[in-house]
mmCIF file of C-alpha atoms in Angstrom:
data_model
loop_
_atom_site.group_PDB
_atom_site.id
_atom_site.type_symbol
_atom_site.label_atom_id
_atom_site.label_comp_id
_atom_site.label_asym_id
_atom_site.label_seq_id
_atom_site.Cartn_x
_atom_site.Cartn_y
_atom_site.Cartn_z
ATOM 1 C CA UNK A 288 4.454 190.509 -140.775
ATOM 2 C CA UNK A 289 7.397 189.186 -138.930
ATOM 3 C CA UNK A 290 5.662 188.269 -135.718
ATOM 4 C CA UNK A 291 3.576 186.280 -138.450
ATOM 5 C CA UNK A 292 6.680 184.996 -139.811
ATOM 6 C CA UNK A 293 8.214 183.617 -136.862
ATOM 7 C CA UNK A 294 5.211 182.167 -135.536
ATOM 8 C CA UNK A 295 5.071 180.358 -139.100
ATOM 9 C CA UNK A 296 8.622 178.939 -138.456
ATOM 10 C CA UNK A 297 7.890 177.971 -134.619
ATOM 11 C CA UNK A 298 4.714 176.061 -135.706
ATOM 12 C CA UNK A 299 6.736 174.057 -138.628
ATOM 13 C CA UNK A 300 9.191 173.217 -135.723
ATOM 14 C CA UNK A 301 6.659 171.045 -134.060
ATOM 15 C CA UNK A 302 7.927 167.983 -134.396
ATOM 16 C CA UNK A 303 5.934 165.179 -136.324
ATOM 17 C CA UNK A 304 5.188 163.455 -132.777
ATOM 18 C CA UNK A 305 2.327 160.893 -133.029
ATOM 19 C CA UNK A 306 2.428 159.740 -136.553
ATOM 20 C CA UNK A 307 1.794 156.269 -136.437
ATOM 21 C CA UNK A 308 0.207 156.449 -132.920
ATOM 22 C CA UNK A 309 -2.456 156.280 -131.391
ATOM 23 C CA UNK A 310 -2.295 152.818 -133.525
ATOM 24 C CA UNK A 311 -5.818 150.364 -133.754
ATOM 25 C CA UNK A 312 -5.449 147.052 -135.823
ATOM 26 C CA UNK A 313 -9.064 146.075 -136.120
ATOM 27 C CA UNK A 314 -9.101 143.066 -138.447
ATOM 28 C CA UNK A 315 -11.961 144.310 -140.248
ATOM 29 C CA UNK A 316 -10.325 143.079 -143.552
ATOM 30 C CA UNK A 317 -8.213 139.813 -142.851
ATOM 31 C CA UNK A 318 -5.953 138.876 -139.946
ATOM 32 C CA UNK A 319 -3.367 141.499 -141.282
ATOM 33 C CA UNK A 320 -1.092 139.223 -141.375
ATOM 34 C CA UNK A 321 -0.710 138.339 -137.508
ATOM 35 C CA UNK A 322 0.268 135.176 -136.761
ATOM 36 C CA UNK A 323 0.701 132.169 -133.895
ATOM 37 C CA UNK A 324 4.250 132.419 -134.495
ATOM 38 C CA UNK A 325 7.298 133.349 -136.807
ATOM 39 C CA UNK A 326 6.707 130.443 -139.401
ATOM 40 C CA UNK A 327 3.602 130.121 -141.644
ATOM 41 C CA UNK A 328 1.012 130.063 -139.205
ATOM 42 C CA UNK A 329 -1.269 132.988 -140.089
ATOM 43 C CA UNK A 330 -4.317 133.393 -137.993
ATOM 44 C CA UNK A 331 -7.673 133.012 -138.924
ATOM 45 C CA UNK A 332 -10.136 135.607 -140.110
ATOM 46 C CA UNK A 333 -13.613 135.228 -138.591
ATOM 47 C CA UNK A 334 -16.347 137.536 -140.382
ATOM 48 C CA UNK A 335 -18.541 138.633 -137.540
ATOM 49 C CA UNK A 336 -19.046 138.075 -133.859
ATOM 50 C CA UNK A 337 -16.431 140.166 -132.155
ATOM 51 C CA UNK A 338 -16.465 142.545 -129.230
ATOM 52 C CA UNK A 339 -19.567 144.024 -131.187
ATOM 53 C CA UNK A 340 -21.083 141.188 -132.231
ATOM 54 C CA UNK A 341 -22.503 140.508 -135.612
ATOM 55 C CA UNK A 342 -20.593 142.439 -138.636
ATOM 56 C CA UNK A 343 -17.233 142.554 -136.239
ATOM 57 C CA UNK A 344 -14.678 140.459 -137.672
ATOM 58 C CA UNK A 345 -11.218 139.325 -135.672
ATOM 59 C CA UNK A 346 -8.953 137.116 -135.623
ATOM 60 C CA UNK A 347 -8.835 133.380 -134.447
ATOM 61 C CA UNK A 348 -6.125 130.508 -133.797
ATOM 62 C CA UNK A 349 -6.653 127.149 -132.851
ATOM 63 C CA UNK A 350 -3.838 125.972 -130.608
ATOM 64 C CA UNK A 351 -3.423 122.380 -129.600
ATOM 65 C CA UNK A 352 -1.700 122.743 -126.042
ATOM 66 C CA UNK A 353 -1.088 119.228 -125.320
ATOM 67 C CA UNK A 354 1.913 120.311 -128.402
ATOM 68 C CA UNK A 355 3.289 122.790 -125.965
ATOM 69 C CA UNK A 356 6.434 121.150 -124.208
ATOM 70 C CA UNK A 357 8.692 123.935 -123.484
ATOM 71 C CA UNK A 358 9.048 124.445 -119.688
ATOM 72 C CA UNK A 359 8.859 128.277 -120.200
ATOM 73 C CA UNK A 360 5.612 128.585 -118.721
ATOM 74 C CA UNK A 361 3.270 128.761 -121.584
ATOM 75 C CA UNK A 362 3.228 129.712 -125.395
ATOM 76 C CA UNK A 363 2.507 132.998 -127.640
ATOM 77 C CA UNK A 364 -0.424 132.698 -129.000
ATOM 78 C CA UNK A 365 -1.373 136.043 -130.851
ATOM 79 C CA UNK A 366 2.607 137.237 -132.766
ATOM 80 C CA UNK A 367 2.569 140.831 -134.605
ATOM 81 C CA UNK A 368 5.966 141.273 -136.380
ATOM 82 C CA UNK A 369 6.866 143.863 -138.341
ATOM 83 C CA UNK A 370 9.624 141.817 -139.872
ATOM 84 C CA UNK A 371 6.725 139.777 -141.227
ATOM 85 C CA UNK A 372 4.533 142.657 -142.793
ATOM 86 C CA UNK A 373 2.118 142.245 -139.407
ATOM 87 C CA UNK A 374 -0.172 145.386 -139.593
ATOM 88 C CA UNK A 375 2.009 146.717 -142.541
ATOM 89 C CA UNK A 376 4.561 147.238 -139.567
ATOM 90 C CA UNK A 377 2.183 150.373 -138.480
ATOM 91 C CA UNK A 378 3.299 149.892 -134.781
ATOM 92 C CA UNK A 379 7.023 149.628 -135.205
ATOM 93 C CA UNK A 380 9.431 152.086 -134.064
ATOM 94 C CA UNK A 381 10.458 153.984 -131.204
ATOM 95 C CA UNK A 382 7.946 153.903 -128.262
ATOM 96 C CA UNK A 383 9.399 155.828 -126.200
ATOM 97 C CA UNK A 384 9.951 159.123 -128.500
ATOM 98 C CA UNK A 385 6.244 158.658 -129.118
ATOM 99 C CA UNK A 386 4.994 158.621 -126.129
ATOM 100 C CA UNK A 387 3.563 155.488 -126.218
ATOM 101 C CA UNK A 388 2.063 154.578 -122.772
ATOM 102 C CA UNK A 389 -0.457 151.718 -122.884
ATOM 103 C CA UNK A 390 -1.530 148.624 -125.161
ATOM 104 C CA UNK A 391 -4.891 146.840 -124.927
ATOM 105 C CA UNK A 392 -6.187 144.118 -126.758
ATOM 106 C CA UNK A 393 -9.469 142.400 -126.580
ATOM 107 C CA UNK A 394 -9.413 138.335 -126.502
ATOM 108 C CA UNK A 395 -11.442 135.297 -125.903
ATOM 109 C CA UNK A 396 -10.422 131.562 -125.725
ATOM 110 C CA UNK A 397 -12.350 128.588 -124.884
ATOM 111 C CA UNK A 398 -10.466 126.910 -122.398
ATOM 112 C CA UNK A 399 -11.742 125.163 -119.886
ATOM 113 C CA UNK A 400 -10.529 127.144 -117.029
ATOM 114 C CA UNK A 401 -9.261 130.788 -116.797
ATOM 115 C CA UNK A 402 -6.462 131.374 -117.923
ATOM 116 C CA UNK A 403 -3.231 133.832 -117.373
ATOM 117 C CA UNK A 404 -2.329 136.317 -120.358
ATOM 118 C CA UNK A 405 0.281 138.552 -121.019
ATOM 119 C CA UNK A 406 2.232 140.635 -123.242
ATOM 120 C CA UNK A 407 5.970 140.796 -124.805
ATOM 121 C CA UNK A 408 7.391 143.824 -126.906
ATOM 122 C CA UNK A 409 10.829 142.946 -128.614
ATOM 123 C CA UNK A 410 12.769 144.453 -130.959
ATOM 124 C CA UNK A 411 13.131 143.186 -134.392
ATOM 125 C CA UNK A 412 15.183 140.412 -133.903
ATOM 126 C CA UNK A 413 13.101 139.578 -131.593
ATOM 127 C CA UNK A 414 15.485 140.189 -128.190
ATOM 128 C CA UNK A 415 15.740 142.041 -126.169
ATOM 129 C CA UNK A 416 11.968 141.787 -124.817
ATOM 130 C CA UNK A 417 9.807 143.030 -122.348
ATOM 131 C CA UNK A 418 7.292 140.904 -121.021
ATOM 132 C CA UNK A 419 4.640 142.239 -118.458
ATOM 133 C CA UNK A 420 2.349 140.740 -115.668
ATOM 134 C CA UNK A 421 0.074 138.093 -116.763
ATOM 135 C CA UNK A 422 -4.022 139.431 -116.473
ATOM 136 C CA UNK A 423 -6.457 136.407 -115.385
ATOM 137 C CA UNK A 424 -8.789 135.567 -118.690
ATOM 138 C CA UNK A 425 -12.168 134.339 -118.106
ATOM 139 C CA UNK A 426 -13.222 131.332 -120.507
ATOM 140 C CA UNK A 427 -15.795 132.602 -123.320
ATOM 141 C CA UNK A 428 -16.217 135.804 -123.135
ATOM 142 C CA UNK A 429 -14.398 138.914 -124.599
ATOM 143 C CA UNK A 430 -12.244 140.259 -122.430
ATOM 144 C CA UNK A 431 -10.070 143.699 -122.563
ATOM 145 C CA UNK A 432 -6.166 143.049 -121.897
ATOM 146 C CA UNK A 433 -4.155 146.195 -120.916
ATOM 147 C CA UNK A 434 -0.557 146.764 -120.241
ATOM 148 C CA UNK A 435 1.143 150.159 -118.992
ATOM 149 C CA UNK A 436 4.314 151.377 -120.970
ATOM 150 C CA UNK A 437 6.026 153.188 -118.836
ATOM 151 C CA UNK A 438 9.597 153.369 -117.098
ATOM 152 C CA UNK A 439 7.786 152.487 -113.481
ATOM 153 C CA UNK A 440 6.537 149.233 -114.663
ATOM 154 C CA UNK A 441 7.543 145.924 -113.622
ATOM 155 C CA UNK A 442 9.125 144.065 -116.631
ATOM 156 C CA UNK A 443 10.219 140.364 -116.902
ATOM 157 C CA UNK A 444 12.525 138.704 -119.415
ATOM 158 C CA UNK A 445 15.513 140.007 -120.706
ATOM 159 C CA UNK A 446 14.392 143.920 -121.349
ATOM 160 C CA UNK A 447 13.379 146.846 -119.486
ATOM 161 C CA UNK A 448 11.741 150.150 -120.329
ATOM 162 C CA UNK A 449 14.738 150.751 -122.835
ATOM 163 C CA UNK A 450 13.751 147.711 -125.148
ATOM 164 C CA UNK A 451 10.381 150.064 -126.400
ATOM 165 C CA UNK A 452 13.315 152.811 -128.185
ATOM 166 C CA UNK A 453 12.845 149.891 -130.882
ATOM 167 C CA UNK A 454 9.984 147.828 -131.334
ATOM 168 C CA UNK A 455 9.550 145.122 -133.934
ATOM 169 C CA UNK A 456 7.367 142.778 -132.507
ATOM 170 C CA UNK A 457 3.809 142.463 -130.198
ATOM 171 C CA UNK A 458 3.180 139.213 -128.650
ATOM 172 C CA UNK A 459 0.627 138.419 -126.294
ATOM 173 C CA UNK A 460 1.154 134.667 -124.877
ATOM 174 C CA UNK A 461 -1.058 132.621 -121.882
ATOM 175 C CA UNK A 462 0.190 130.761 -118.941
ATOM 176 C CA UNK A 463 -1.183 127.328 -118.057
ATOM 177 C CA UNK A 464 -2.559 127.966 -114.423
ATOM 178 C CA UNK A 465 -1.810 125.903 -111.473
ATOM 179 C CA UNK A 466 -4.165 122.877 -110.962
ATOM 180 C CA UNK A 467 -3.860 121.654 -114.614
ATOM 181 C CA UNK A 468 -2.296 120.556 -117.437
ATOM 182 C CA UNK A 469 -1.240 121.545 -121.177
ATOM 183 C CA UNK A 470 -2.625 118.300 -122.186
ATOM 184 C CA UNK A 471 -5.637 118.343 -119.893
ATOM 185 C CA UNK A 472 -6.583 121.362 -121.870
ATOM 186 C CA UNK A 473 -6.003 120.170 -125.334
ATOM 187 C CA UNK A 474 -7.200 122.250 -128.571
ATOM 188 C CA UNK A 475 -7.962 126.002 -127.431
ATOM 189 C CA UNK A 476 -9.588 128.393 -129.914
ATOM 190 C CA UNK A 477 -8.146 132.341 -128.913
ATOM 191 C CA UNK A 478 -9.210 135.128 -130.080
ATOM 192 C CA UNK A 479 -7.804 138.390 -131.267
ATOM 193 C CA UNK A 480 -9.443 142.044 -132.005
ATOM 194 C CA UNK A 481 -9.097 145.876 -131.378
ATOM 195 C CA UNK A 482 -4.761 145.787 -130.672
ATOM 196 C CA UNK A 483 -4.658 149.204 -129.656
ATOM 197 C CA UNK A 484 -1.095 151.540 -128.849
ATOM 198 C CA UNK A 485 -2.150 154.778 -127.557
ATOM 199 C CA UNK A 486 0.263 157.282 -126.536
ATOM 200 C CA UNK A 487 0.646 161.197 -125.034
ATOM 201 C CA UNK A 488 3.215 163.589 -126.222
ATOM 202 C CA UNK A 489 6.339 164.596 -124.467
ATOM 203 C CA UNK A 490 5.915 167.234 -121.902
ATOM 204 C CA UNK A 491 8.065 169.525 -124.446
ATOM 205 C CA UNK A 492 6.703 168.355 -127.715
ATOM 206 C CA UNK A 493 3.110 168.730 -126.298
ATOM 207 C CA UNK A 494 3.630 172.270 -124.937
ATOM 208 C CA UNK A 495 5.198 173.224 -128.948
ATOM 209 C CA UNK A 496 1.658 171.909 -130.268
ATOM 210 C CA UNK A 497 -0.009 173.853 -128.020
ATOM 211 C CA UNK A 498 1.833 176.751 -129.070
ATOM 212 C CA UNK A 499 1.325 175.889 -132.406
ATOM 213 C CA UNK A 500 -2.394 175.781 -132.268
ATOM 214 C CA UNK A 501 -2.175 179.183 -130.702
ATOM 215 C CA UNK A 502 -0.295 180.729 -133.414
ATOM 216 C CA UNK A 503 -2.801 179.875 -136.226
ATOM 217 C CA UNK A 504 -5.478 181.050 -133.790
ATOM 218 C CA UNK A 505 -3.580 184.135 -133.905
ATOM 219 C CA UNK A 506 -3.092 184.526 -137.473
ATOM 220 C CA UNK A 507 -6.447 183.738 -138.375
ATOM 221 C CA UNK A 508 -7.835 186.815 -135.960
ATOM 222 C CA UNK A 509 -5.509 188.640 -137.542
ATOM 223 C CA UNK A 510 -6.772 188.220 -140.860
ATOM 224 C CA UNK A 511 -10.453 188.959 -139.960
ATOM 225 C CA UNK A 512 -9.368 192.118 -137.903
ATOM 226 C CA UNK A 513 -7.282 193.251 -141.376
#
């Protein structure tokens, strides 16, 4: 009975690791309040013809590039802040206590050329943020975006790894490419669906929930065998 105790106790000392991760935002509903930016500029809510096709909704922005004058490269396009009720703030918090070690994102646009995504993680406030390398985008077709959270990876802007112990905001922004012009390209529709945080335990916390599962494995035998 006390083995059975403490096993009880070690198993409720598994901490509560994965909680909100892995995290999916789908947009089968509305555009869950993601937007082009911070102001009002909610995104659009398409009923069908996503990644799946028919019945798979996501969500759309039209962005007029020829607006875009800030010599920062390019502009976010695609904003999820928690600040602004974005995915009911399901992916804020602390990254790195939860593991989290990838984001992906399918998106389409219709640009005229291909053009150069990539994604930002800030904290609430919006700085400090990460940004990552920028993935090539083919024009019209759904495309899957992924970015590697880890400490190993090459970050841009004014974070590093340390900026995902508090996460407020997802942004994924494009690049105008060499060769042409914001104003060349004019009004581009993008496309957003399937934002998806995945993430592995700790090396400690995993080896606990392990343990954990073996305990009621335990217990359970012993209650046939009695």
């Amino acid at each position: 009975m006390r083995t059975a105790y403490c096993l009880l106790l070690l198993a409720a000392a598994v901490p509560a690791v994965g909680q909100t991760f892995p995290f999916v935002e789908d947009f089968d509903a509305d555009a869950a309040n993601w937007r082009q930016n911070a102001s009002a500029n909610v995104l659009g809510h398409v009923a069908g013809g996503g990644p799946a096709g028919a019945g798979d909704a996501y969500a759309s922005y039209d962005f007029d590039l020829a607006t875009f004058t800030s010599p920062f490269g390019g502009p976010i396009v695609f904003r999820g802040q928690a600040g602004l009720g974005s995915s009911g703030g399901a992916f804020a918090g602390d990254w790195i206590a939860a593991g989290v070690n990838q984001v992906t994102a399918m998106v389409r646009h219709n640009a005229s050329v291909a053009l150069p995504f990539s994604g930002r993680f800030a904290a609430p406030a919006n700085s400090p943020g990460a940004s990552t390398e920028e993935l090539l985008v083919p024009p019209g077709v759904w495309t899957q975006i992924a970015f590697d959270i880890s400490p190993s990876t090459p970050y841009v802007g004014s974070g590093d790894y340390s900026t995902f112990s508090d996460i407020g905001n997802i942004q994924f922004g494009v690049s105008i490419p060499a060769g042409t012009t914001a104003a060349a390209l004019g009004v581009v529709t993008f496309d957003l669906d399937r934002v998806s945080i995945t993430a592995v335990p700790e090396p400690a916390s995993a080896a606990l929930l392990a343990l954990a599962g073996c305990c009621g494995c335990w217990l359970t035998r012993r209650r046939r065998v009695g």
